Coordinates of C-alpha atoms in Angstrom, one line a residue:
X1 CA -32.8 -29.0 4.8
X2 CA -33.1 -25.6 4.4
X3 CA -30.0 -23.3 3.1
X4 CA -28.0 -22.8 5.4
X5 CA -26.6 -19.0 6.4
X6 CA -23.2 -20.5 5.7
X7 CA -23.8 -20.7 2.1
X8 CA -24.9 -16.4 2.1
X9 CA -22.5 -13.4 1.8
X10 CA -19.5 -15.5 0.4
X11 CA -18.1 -13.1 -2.0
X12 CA -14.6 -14.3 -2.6
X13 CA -16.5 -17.4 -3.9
X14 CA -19.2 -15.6 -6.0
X15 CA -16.5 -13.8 -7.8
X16 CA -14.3 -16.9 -8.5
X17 CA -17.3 -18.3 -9.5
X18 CA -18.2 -15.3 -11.6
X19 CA -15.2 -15.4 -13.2
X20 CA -15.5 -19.2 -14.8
X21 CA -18.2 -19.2 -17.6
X22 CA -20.7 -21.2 -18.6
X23 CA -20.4 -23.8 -21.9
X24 CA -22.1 -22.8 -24.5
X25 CA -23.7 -26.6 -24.0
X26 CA -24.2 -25.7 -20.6
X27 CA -25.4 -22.3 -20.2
X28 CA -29.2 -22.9 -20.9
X29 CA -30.1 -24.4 -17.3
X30 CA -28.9 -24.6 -13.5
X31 CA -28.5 -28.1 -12.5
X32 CA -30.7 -29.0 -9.5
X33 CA -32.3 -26.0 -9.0
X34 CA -29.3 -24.5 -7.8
X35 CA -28.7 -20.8 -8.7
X36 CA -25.8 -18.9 -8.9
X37 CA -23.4 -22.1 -8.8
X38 CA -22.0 -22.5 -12.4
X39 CA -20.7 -26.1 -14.2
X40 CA -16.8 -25.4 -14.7
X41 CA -14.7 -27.2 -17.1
X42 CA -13.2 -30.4 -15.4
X43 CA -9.4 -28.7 -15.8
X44 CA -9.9 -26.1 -14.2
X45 CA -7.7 -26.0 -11.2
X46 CA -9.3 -23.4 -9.2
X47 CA -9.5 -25.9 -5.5
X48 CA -11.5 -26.2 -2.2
X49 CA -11.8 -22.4 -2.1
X50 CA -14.5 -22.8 -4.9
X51 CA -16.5 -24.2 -2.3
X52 CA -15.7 -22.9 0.5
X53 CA -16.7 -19.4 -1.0
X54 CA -20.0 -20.3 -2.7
X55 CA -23.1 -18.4 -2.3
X56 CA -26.3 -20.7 -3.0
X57 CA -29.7 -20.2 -3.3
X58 CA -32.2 -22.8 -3.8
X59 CA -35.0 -22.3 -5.8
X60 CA -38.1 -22.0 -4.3
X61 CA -39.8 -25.7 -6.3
X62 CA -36.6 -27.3 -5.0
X63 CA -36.2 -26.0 -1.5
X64 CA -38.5 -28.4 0.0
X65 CA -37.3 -31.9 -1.7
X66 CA -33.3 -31.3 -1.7
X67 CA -30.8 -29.4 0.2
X68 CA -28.6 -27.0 -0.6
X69 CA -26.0 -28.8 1.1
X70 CA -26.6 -31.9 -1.0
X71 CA -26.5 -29.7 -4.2
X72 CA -23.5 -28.1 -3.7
X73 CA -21.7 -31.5 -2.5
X74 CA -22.7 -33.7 -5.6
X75 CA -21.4 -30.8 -7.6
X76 CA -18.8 -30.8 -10.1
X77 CA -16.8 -28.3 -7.9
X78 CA -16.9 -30.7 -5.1
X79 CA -14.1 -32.2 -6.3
X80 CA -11.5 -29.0 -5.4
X81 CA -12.4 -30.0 -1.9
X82 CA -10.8 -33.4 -2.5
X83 CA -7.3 -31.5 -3.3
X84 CA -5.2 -29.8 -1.0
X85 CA -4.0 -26.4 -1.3
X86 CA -0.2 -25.1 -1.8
X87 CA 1.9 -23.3 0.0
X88 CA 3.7 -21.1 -2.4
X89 CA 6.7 -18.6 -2.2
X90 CA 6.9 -15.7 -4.2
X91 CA 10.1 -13.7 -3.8
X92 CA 13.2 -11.7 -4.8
X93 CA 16.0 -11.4 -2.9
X94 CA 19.7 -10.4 -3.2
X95 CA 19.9 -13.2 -5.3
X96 CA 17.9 -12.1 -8.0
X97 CA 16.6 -8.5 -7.6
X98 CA 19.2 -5.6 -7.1
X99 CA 18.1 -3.3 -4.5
X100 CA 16.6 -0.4 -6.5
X101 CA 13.8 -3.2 -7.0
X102 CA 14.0 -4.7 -3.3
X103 CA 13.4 -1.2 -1.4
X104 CA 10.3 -0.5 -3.2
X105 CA 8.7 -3.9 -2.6
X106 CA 9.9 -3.5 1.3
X107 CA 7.3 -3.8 4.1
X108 CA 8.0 -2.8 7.0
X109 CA 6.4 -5.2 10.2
X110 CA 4.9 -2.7 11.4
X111 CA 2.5 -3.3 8.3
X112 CA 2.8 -7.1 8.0
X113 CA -0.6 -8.0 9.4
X114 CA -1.8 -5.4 7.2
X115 CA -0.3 -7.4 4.4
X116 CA -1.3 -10.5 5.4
X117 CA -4.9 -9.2 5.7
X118 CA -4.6 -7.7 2.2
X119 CA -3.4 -10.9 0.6
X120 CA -5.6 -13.0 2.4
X121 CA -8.3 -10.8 0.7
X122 CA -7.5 -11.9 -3.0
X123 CA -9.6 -14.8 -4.6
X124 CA -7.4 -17.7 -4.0
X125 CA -4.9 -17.0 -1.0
X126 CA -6.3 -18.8 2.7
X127 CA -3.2 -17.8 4.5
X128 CA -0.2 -15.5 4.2
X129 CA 3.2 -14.4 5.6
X130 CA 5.7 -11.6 5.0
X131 CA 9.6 -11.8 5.1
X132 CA 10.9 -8.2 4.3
X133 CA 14.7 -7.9 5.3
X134 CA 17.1 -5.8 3.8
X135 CA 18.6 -8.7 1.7
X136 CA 14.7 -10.3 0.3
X137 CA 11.4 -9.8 -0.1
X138 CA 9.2 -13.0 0.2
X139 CA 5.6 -13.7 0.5
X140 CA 4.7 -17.1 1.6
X141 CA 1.0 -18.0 1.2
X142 CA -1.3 -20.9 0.8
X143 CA -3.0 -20.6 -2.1
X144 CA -6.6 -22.6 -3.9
X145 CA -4.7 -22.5 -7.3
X146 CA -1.3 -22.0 -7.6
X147 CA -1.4 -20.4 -10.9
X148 CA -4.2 -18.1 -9.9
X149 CA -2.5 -17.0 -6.7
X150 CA 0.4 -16.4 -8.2
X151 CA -0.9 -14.2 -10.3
X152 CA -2.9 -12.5 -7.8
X153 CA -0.5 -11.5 -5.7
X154 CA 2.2 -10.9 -8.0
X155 CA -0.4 -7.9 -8.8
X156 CA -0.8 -7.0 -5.3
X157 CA 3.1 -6.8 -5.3
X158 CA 3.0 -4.4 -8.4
X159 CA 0.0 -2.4 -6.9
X160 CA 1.6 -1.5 -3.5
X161 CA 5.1 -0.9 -4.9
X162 CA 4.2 1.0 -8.3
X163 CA 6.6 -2.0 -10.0
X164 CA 5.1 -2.7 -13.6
X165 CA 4.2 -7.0 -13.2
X166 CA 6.7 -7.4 -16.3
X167 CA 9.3 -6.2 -14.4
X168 CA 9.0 -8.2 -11.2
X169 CA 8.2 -11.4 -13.1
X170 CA 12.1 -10.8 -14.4
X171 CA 13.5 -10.9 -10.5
X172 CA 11.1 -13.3 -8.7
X173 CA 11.6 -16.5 -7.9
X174 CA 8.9 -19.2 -7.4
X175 CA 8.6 -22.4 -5.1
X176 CA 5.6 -25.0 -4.4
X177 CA 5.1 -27.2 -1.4
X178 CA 7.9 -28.9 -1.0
X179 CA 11.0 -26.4 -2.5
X180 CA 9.2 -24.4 -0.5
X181 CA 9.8 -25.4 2.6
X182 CA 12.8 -26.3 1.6
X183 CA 13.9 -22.9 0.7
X184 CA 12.5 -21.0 4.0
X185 CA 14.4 -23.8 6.3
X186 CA 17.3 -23.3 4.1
X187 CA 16.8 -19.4 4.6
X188 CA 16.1 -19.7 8.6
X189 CA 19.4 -22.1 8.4
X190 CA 21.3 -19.0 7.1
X191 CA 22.2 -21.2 3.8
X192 CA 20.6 -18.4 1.8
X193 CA 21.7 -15.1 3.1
X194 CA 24.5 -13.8 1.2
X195 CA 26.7 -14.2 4.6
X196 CA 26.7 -18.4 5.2
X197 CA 25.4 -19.1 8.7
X198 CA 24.5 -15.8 10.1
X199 CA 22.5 -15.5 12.6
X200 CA 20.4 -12.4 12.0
X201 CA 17.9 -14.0 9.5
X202 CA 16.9 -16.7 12.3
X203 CA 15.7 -13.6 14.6
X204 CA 14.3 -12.5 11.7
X205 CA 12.3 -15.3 10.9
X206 CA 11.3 -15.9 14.2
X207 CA 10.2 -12.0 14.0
X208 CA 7.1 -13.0 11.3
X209 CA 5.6 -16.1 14.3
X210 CA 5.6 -13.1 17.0
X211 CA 3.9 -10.5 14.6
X212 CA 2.1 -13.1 12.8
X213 CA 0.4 -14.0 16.3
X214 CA -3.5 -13.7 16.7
X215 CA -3.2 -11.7 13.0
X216 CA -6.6 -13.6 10.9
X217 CA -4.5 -15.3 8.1
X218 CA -1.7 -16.2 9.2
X219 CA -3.1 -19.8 9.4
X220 CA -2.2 -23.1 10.7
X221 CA -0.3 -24.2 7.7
X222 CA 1.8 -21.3 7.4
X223 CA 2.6 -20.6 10.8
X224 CA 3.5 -24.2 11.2
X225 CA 6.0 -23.7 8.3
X226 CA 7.7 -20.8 10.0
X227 CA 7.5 -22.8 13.3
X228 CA 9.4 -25.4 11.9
X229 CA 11.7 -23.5 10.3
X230 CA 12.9 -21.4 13.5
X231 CA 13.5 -25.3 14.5
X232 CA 15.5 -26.4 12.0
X233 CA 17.4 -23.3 11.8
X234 CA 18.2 -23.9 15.9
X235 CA 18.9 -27.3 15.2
X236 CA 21.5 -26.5 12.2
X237 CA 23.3 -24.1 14.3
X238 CA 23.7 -26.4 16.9
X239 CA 24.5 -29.4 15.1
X240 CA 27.2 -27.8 12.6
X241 CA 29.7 -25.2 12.9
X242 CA 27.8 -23.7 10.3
X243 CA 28.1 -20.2 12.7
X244 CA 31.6 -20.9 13.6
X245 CA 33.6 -17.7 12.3
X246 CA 30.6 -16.2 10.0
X247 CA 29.9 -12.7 9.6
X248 CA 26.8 -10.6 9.5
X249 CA 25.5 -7.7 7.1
X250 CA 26.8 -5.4 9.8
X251 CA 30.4 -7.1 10.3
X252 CA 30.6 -7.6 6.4
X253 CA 29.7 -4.0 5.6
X254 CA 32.5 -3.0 8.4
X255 CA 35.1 -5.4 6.5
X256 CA 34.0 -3.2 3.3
X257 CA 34.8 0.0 4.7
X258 CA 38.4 -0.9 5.8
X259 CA 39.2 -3.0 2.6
X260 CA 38.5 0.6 0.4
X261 CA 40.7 2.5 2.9
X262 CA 43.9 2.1 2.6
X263 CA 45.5 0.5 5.2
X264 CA 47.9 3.3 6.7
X265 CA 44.7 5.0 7.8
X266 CA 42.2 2.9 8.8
X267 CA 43.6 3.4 12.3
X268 CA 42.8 7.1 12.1
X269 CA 39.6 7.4 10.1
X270 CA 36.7 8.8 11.7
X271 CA 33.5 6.8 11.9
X272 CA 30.0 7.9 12.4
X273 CA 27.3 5.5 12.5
X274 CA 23.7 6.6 11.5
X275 CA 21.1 4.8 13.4
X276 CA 21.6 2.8 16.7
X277 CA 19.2 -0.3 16.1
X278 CA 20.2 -3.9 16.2
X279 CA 22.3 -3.4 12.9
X280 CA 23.9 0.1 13.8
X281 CA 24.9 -1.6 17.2
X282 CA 26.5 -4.2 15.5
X283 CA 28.2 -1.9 13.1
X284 CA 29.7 -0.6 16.4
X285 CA 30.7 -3.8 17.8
X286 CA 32.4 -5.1 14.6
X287 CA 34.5 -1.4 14.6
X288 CA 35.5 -1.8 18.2
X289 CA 36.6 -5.3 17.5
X290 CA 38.7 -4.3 14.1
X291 CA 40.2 -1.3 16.7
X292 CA 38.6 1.8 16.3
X293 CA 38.1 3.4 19.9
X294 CA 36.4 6.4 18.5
X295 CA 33.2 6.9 17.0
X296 CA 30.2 9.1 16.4
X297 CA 26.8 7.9 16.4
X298 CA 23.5 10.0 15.3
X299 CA 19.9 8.8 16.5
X300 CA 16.5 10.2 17.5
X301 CA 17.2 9.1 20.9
X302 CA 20.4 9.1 23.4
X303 CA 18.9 6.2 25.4
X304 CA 19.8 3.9 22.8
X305 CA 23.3 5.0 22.3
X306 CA 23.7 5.6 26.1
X307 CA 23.2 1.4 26.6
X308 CA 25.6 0.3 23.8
X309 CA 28.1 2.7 25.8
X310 CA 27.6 1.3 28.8
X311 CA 27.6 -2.5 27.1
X312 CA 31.0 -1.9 25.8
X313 CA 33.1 0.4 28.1
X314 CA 36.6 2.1 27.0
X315 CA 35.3 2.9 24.1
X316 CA 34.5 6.6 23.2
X317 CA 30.7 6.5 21.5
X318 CA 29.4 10.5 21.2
X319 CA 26.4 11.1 20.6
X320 CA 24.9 13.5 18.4
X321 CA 20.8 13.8 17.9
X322 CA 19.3 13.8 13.6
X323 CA 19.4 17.2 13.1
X324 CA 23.3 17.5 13.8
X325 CA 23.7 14.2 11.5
X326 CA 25.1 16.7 8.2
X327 CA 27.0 18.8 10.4
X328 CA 28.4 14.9 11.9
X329 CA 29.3 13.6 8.1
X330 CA 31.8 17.3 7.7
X331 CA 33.6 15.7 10.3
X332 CA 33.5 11.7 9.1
X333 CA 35.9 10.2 6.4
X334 CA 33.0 6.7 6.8
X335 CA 29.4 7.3 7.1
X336 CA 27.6 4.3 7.8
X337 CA 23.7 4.1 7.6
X338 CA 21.5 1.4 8.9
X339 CA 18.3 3.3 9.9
X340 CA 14.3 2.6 9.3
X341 CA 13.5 5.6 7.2
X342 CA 11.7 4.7 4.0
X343 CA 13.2 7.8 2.6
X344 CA 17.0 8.9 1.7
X345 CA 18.4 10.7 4.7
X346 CA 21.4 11.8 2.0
X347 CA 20.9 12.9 -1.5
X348 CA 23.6 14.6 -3.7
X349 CA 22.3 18.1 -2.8
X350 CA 23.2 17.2 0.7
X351 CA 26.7 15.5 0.3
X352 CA 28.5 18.0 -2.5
X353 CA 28.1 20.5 0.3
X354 CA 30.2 19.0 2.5
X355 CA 34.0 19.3 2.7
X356 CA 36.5 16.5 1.6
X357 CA 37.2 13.9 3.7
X358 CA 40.9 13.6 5.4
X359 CA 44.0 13.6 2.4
X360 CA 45.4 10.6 4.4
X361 CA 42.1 8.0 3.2
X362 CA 42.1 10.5 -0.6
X363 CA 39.7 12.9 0.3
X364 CA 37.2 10.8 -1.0
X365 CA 34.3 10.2 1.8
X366 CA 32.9 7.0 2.1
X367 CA 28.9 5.8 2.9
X368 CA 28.3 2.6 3.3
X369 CA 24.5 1.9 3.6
X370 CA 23.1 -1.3 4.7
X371 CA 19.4 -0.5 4.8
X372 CA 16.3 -1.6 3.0
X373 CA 14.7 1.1 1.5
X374 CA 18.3 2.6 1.1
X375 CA 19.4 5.7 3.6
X376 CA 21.8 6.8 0.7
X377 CA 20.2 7.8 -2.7
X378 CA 22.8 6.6 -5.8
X379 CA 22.6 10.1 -6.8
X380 CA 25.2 10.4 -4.3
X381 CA 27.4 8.6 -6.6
X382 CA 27.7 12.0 -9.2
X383 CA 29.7 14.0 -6.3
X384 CA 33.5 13.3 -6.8
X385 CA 34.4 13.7 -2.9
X386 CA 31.9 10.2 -2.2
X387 CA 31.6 6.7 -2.9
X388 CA 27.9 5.4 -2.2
X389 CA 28.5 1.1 -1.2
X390 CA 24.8 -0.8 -0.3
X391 CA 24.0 -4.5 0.5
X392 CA 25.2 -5.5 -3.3
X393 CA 28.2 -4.5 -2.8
X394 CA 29.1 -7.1 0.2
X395 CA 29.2 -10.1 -2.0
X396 CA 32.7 -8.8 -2.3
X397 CA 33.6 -9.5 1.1
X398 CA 32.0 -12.9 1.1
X399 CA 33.1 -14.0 -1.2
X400 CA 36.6 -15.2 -0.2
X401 CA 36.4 -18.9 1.5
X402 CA 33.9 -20.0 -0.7
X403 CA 34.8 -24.1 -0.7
X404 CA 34.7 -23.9 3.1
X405 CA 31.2 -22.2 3.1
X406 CA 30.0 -25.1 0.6
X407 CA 31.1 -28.1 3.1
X408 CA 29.7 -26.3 5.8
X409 CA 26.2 -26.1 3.5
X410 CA 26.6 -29.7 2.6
X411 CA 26.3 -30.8 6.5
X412 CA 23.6 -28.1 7.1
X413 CA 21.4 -29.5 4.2
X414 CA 21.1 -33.4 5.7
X415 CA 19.4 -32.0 8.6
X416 CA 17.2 -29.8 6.5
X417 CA 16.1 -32.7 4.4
X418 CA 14.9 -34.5 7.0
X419 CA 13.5 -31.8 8.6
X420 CA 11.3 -31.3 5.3
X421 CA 10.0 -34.7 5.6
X422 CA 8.8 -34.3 9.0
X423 CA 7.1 -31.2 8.0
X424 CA 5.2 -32.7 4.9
X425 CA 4.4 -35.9 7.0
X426 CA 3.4 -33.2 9.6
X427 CA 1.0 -31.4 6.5
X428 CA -0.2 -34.6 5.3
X429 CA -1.8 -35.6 8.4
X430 CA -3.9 -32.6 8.6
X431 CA -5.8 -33.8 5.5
X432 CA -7.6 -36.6 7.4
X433 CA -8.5 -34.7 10.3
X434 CA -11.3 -33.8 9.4
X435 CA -12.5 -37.3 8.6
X436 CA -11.1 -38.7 11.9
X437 CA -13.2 -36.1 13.7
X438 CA -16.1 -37.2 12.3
X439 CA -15.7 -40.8 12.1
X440 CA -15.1 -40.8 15.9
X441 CA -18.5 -38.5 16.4
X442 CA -20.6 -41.2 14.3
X443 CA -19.4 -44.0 15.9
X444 CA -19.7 -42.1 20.0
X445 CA -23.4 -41.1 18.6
X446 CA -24.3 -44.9 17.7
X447 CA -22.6 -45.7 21.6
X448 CA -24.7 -43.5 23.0
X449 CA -28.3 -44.7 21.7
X450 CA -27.6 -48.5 21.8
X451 CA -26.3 -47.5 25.3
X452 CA -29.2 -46.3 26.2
X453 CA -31.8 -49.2 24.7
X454 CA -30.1 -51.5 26.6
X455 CA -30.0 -49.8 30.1
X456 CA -33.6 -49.1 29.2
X457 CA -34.4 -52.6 29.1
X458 CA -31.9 -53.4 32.2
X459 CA -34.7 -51.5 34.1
X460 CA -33.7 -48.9 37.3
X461 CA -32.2 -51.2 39.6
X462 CA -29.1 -51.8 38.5
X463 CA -26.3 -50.4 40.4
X464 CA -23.3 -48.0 39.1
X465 CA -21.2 -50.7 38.9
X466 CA -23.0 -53.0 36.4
X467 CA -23.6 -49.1 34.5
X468 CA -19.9 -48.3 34.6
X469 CA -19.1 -52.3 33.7
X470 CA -21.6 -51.7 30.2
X471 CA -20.6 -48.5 29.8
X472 CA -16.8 -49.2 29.6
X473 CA -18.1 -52.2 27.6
X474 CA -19.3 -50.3 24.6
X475 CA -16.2 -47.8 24.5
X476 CA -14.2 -50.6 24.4
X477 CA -16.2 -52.1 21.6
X478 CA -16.0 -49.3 19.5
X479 CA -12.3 -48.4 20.4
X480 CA -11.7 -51.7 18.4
X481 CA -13.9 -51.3 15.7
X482 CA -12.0 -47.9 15.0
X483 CA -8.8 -49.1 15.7
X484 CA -8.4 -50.5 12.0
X485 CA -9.6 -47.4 10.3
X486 CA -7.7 -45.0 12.3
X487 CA -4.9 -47.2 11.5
X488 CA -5.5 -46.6 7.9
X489 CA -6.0 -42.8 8.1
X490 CA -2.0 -42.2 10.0
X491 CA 0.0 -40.3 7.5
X492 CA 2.6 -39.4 9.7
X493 CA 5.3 -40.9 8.1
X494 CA 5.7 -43.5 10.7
X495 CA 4.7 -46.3 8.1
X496 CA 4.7 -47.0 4.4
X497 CA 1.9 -45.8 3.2
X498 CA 1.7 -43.3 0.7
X499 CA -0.6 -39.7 1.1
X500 CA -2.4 -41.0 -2.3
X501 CA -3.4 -44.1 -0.5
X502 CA -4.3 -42.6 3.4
X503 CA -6.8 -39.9 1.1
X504 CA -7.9 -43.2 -0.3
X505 CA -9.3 -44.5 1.9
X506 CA -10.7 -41.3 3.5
X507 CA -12.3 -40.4 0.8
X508 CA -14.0 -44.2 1.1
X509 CA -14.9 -44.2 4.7
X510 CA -16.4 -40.6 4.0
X511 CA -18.8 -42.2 1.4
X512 CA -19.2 -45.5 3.9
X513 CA -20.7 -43.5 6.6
X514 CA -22.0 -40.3 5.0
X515 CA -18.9 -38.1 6.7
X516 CA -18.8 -35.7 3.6
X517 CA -21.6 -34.0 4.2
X518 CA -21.2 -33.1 7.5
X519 CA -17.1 -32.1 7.0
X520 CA -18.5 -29.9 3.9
X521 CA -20.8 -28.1 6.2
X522 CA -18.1 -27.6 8.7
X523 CA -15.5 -26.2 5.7
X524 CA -18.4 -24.0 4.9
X525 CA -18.6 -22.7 8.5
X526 CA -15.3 -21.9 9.2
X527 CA -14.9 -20.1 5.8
X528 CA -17.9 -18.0 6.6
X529 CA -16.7 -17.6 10.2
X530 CA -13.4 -16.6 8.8
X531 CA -15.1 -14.0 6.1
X532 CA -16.8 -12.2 9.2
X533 CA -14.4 -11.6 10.9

């Protein structure tokens, strides 16, 4: 067979290979004729991508006797195809990274598929995902080598934030396969945000399957984690009162504000609210409900601000446009700030200009900023007349009520568990489709031609009905034969078997009837397919 186009203009494969040298004992000769594939030592854990990314040439003596394809497949490599890839998280959130650290690494969505394009460009990631919120940072991907990826995009992290790698190694947090689909349905469930149960992170996640939509990379493995996560989240809501009196960023940031005024005057103090998204509008909601009937609110646009006022009527919401937003703080004893600008909108030059704030709250204004990148720079800090609070500071509100939020996590966590099981059963059973596939082609293609010797032989004159009779004949035939090896290949977790077992005897009916080459070819395909476009 000649070499196929698949095996040309592979580059992610030619530099993994490039980057594996040759033995000494081994660097005197290319096996089979085969040039540019190298031997690599037998622990090397680099997987299927190896192959999948290969550029081969055959040698013009050999080109006639051997195929490429053949080459390649008795390979050592070969074996990385045998081993499945890992889904990985990377992160830092709340948790572990304060969010000087967290702001930097933010991406917006706007540039998620440009992310997931980016990362799907380094040497060992197939598929990627971004979850920027204003409490973590996390990249999920699926990745040939989990050391190597992790590597690699720890570096792509460094190299879009200007974070040394020493210093987000300190903050990040790592999870593999299974604790990490644990973590994300934990996440989805609201177990992980720093309020239990709140419902903004499910939105949120659901936000990366919309974006994530059609982008080249966000692949079947890790869109069908984020699909199963917006489930289970659903499902925990549902099924617990997980949600049942918990508080979001917004209200928790709200509860801040009042617990630092004191309490004769959190009647009278005057509110401004910067931004009028979905966190500035609940900022609003939580004020009206805590009985503040007066409020300013600064945004690029009045139609925003102009539907929250009509959604919640009696209460007074002005409106003031961003250039009036310093000449709006003068007034305010409690900025809040909950806008997309990757930039402060108040630095210290800014805020020791303005007057004090009312004697009744101390004189001492308050901003309390709830956005990633942060509105309010900590230089703010230095002026006397201001106290700067962000998203760290909350865990003082949340903190209160902490036995209840641990039940309520206990009940949450049975349903994620078996939830996790589903999804790995779910993962498992892609490995053997592939094999299926093929084993079901063979077996139609040997129908087909001992189909037609025997109607050949039958002569012309037999009638549809004794066609359709032999016809339905040999399906049935072959549905039987199959039966016991489709059996064999379920891994659904509907039975005992074990994964090790099912790729056992995959890997045996792929030898039996010759199905590795062909599946190779088709890895080979879709990797090039993927690569063009």
């Amino acid at each position: 067979m000649a070499v196929s186009n698949a095996f040309v203009g592979c580059p992610k494969l030619e530099t993994l290979l490039n980057h594996h040298s040759l033995s000494s004992s081994s660097s005197t000769s290319t096996p089979l004729g085969l040039i540019g594939v190298r031997s690599l030592p037998r622990n090397n854990r680099v997987k299927r991508g190896l192959i999948n990314r290969a550029r081969c040439e055959l040698s013009p003596s050999d080109s006639g006797t051997i195929s490429a394809l053949e080459q390649l497949k008795n390979s050592a490599p070969d074996r990385y195809t045998k081993e499945r890839s890992s889904i990985v998280v990377i992160g830092l959130s709340i948790h572990t990274a304060p969010v000087e650290m967290r702001e930097k690494l933010a991406i917006p969505e706007a540039e998620w598929p440009r992310a997931i394009g980016e990362l799907c460009g380094l040497n060992h990631i197939e598929e990627a995902a971004v979850l920027s919120t204003c409490n973590r940072m996390e990249i999920y991907v699926l990745a040939l080598s989990q050391h190597r990826g992790v590597k690699e995009v720890t570096e792509w992290m460094s190299k879009t934030s200007g974070i040394p790698v020493s210093e987000i190694c300190q903050h990040r947090f790592l999870l593999y396969n299974k604790d990490a689909t644990q973590h994300i349905f934990e996440v989805s469930a609201g177990l992980d945000s720093l309020v239990l149960g709140e419902g903004q992170i499910l939105a949120q996640v659901k936000q990366v399957v919309k974006v994530g939509q059609g982008v080249n990379g966000f692949g079947r493995n890790i869109s069908g984690l984020f699909k199963h996560a917006i489930t289970v989240g659903k499902r925990v809501r549902t099924e617990t009162n997980i949600a049942a009196g918990a508080v979001s960023v917004s209200s928790a940031a709200v509860e801040l504000a009042l617990m630092k005024l004191p309490e004769s005057s959190q009647a009278s103090a005057r509110m401004l609210i910067v931004g009028a998204g979905k966190m500035g509008k609940l900022v609003i909601k939580h004020l009206v409900a805590k009985g503040c009937n007066k409020m300013v609110v600064v945004n690029r646009s009045e139609e925003r601000v102009t539907a929250i006022r009509e959604e919640i009527p009696g209460v007074e919401i002005l409106y003031r446009p961003l250039d009036e937003m310093l000449a709006s703080a003068a007034e305010a004893d409690v900025v809040f700030t909950s806008t997309a600008s990757e930039s402060p909108l108040f630095l210290k030059e800014h805020v020791e200009t303005l007057p004090a704030a009312c004697p009744e709250i101390g004189g001492v204004r308050l901003f309390v900023d709830i956005s990633v990148p942060r509105n309010v720079g900590s230089c703010v800090n230095e002026v006397e007349t201001a106290r700067v609070y962000n998203v760290d500071d909350l865990k003082e509100v949340v903190a209160a009520n902490k036995e209840d939020r641990l039940r309520k996590a206990m009940e949450a966590q049975t349903i994620i568990a078996e939830e996790s099981n589903q999804f790995e059963a779910w993962r498992d059973s892609l490995e053997t489709v592939p094999t299926i596939k093929k084993l079901r082609a063979y077996a139609e293609r040997i129908r087909m031609a001992e189909l037609e010797k025997c109607m050949s032989k039958m002569g012309d004159d037999i009638n549809k009905k004794t066609t359709r009779a032999v016809d339905d004949l040999s399906r049935g035939i072959v549905n039987r034969f199959l039966h016991g090896p489709m059996q064999h290949l379920r891994c659904d977790g509907s039975d005992s078997r074990t994964l090790s077992e099912t790729l056992e005897n995959m890997h045996a009916l792929n030898r039996m009837y010759g199905l590795e080459k062909d599946i190779l070819e088709e890895k080979l395909k879709a990797m090039t397919s993927g690569q063009q476009k």
